[in-house]
Coordinates of C-alpha atoms in Angstrom, one line a residue:
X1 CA 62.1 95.0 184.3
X2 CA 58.9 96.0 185.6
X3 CA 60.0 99.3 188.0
X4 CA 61.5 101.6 185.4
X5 CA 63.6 103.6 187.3
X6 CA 65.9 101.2 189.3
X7 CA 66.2 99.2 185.6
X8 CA 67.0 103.0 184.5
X9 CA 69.6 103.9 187.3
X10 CA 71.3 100.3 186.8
X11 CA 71.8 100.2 183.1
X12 CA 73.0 104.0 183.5
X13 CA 75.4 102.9 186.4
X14 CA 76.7 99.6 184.2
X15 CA 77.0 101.7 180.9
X16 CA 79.0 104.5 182.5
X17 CA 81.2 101.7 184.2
X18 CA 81.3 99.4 180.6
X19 CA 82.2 102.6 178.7
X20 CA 85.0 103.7 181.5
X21 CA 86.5 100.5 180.8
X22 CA 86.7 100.8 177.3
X23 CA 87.9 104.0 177.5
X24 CA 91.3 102.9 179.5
X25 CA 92.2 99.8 178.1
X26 CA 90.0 99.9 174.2
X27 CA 87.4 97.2 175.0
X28 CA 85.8 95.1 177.7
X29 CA 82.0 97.2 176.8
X30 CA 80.0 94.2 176.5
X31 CA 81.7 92.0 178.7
X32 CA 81.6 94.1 181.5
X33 CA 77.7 95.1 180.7
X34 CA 77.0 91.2 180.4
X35 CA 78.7 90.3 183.5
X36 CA 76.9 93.2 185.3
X37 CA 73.7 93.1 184.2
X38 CA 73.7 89.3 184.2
X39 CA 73.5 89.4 187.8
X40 CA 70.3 90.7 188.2
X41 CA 67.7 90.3 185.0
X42 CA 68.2 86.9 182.1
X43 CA 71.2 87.0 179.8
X44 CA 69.2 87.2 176.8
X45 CA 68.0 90.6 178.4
X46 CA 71.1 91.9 178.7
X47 CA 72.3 91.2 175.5
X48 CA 69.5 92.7 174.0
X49 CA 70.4 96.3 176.1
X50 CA 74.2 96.1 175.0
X51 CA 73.0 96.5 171.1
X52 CA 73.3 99.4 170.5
X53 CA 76.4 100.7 172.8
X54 CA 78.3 97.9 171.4
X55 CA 77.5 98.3 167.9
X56 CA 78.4 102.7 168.1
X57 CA 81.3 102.1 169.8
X58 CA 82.9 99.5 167.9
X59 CA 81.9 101.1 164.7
X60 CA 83.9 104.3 165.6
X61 CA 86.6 102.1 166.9
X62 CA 86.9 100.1 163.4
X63 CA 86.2 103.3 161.1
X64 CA 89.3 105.3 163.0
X65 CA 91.7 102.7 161.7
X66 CA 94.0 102.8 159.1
X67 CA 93.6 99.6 157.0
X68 CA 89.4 98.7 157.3
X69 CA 89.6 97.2 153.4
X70 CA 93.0 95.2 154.1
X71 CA 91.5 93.8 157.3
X72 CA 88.7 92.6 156.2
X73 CA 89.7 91.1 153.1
X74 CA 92.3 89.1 155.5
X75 CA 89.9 88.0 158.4
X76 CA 86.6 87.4 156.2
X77 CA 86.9 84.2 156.8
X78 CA 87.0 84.4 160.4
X79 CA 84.0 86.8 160.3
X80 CA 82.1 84.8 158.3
X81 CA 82.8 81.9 160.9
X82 CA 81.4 84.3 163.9
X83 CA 78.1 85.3 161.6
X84 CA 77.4 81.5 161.4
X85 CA 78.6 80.5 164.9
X86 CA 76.5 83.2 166.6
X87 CA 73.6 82.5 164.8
X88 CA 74.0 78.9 165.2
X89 CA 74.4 79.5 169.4
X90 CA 71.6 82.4 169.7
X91 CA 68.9 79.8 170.5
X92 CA 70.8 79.5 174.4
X93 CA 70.8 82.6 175.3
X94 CA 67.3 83.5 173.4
X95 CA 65.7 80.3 174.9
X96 CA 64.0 78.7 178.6
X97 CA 67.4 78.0 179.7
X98 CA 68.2 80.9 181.7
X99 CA 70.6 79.2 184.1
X100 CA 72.7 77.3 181.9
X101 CA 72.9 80.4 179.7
X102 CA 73.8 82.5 183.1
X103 CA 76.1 79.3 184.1
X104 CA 78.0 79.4 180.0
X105 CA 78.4 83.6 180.5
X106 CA 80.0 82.8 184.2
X107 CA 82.7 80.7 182.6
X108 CA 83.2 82.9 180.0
X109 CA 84.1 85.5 182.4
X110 CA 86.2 83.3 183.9
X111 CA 88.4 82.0 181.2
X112 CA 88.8 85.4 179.7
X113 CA 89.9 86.8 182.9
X114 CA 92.3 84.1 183.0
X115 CA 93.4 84.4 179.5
X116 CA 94.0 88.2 180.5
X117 CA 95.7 87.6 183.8
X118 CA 98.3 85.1 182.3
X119 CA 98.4 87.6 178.7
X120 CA 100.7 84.3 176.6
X121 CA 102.3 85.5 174.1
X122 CA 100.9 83.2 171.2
X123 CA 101.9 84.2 167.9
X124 CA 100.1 82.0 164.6
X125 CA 102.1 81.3 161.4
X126 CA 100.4 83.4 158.5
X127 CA 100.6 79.5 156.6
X128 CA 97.8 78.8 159.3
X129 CA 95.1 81.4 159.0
X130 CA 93.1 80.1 156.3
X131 CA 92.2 77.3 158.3
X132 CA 92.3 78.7 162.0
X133 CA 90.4 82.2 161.0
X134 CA 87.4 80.1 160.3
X135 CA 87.5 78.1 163.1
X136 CA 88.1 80.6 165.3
X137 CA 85.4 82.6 163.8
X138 CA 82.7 79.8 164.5
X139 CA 84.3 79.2 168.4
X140 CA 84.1 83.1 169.0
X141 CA 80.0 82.5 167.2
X142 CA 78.9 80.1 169.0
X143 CA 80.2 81.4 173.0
X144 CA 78.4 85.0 171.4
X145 CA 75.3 83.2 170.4
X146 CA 75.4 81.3 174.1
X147 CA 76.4 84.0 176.1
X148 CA 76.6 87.1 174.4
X149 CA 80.2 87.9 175.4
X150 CA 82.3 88.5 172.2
X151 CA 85.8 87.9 173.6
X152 CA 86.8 84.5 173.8
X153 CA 88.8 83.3 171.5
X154 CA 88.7 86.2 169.2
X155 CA 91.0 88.4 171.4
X156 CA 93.7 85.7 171.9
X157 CA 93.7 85.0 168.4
X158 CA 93.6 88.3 166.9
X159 CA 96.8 88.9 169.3
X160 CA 98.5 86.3 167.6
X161 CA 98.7 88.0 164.3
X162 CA 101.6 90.2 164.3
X163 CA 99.2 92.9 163.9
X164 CA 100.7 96.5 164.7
X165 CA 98.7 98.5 167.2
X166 CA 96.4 100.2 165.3
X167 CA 95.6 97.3 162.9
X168 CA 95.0 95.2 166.0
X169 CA 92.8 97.5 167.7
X170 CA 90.7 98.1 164.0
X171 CA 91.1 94.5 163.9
X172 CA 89.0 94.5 167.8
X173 CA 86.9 96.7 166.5
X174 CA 85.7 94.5 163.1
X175 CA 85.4 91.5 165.3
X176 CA 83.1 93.2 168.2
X177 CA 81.0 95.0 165.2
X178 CA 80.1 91.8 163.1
X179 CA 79.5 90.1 166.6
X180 CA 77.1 92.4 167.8
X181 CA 75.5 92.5 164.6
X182 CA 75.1 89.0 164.8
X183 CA 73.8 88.6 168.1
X184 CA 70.6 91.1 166.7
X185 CA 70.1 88.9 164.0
X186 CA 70.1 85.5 166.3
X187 CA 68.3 87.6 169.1
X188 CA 64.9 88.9 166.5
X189 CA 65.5 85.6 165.2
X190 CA 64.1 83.9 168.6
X191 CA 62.2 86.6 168.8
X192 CA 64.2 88.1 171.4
X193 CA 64.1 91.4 170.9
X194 CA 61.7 93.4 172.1
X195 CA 61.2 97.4 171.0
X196 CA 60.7 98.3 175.0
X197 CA 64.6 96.6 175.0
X198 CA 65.9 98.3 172.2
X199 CA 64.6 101.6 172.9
X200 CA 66.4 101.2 176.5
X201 CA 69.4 100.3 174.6
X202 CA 69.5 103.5 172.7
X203 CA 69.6 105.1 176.0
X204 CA 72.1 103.5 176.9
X205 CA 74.4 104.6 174.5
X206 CA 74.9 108.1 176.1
X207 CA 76.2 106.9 179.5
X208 CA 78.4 104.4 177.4
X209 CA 79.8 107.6 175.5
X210 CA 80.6 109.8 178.7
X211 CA 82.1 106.5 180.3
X212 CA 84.5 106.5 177.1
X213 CA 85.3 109.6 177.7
X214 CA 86.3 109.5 181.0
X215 CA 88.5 106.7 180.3
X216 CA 90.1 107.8 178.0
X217 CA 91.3 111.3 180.6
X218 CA 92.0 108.1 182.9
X219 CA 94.0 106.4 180.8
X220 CA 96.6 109.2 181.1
X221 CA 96.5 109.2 184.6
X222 CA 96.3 105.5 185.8
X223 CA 98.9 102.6 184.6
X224 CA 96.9 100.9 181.9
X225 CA 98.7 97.7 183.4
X226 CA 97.1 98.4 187.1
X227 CA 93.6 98.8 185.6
X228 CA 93.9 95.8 183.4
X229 CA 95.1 93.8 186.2
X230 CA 92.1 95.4 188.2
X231 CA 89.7 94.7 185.6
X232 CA 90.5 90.5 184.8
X233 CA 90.5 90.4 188.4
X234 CA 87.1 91.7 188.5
X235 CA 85.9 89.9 185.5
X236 CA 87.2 86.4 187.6
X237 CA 85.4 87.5 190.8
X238 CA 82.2 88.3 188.3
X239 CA 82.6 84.8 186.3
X240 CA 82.2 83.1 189.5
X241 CA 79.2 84.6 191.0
X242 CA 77.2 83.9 187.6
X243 CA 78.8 80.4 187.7
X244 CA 77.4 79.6 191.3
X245 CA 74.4 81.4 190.4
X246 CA 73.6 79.7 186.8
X247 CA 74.4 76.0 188.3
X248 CA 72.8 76.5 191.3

């Protein structure tokens, strides 16, 4: 990150593209500025720029919601589980290991695009959730704390809730909010977050905002189905570059 405005121009470019995507189809924000900016500085980098983005958006997304208290009460268990897994992986993507952390964030791409692409329709007995929330919690942790995407398996599991569609998209919004709050602690834990980083990462934030924005005037314009389809196509196509790239 030593020539400050190509570093500017890109994270610009990738905000305004993360926030877009968001703004269609209510997240994708950090997985979409981790696959993107994965490809051309160290994960740990890039998770470090997507703070403060993440954390904005997914606050306002959790704080519009109808039920915050009822929510949490039910999935603090499972958030708990992601506080501990994340800091618990953090040392990956904070440490040497830059291509097996590039390699884990590739197939994380990659299964969530598949998971996306193939959409089951899972759907988790209420008996069940004391146990799997926690479990869950600690899965979705650790593949945070290794690769700073938040996705996998929160999403799929959160899905199989019953929620309705506001409570599930609060429910997004919780999960992406402790995550990213998480991944600060692990990453100024390993000493991984610099203030050049975070003040870039405030920055950040206004691209992310306008790229909300427009997606949401898109969303009225394009099939949300097309775009998603579009988008875990993308996300495959992106898994598999940092795959190649991190093993090779």
């Amino acid at each position: 990150m030593t020539d400050a405005l190509p570093t500017l121009l890109l994270v610009t470019a990738t905000f305004l593209l993360a926030g877009l995507v968001k703004g269609v189809i209510g997240l994708g924000l950090p997985t979409v500025a981790m696959g993107l900016l994965g490809l051309v500085m160290p994960p740990a980098q890039a998770a470090a720029l997507l703070l403060v983005p993440s954390l904005v958006t997914n606050l306002w997304q959790l704080l519009a919601g109808p039920c915050f208290g009822a929510l949490l009460h039910r999935l603090r268990l499972m958030m708990l589980g992601i506080l501990a897994g994340t800091l618990a992986g953090s040392g990956l993507i904070a440490g040497h290991g830059g291509g097996a952390a590039t390699a884990g964030l590739g197939g994380a791409l990659i299964l969530y695009g598949v998971v996306g692409l193939l959409a089951p329709r899972l759907r988790l007995p209420p008996r069940a959730e004391p146990w799997a929330g926690p479990l869950v919690g600690a899965a979705t942790g650790l593949v945070t704390g290794a690769t700073g995407v938040f996705v996998i398996p929160a999403v799929p599991y959160l899905g199989s809730l019953g929620l309705e569609r506001d409570e599930l998209v609060q429910a997004l919004g919780l999960s992406f909010t402790v995550s990213t709050l998480a991944l600060a602690l692990g990453l100024a834990w390993h000493g991984a977050l610099p203030a050049q980083l975070a003040g870039v990462s405030l920055l950040a934030l206004l691209p992310a905002l306008a790229g909300m924005a427009l997606g949401g005037w898109l969303r009225a314009r394009v099939r949300p189905a097309t775009f998603r389809l579009c988008f875990f196509l993308g996300l495959l196509g992106l898994g598999a570059e940092l795959l190649w790239r991190g093993l090779g």
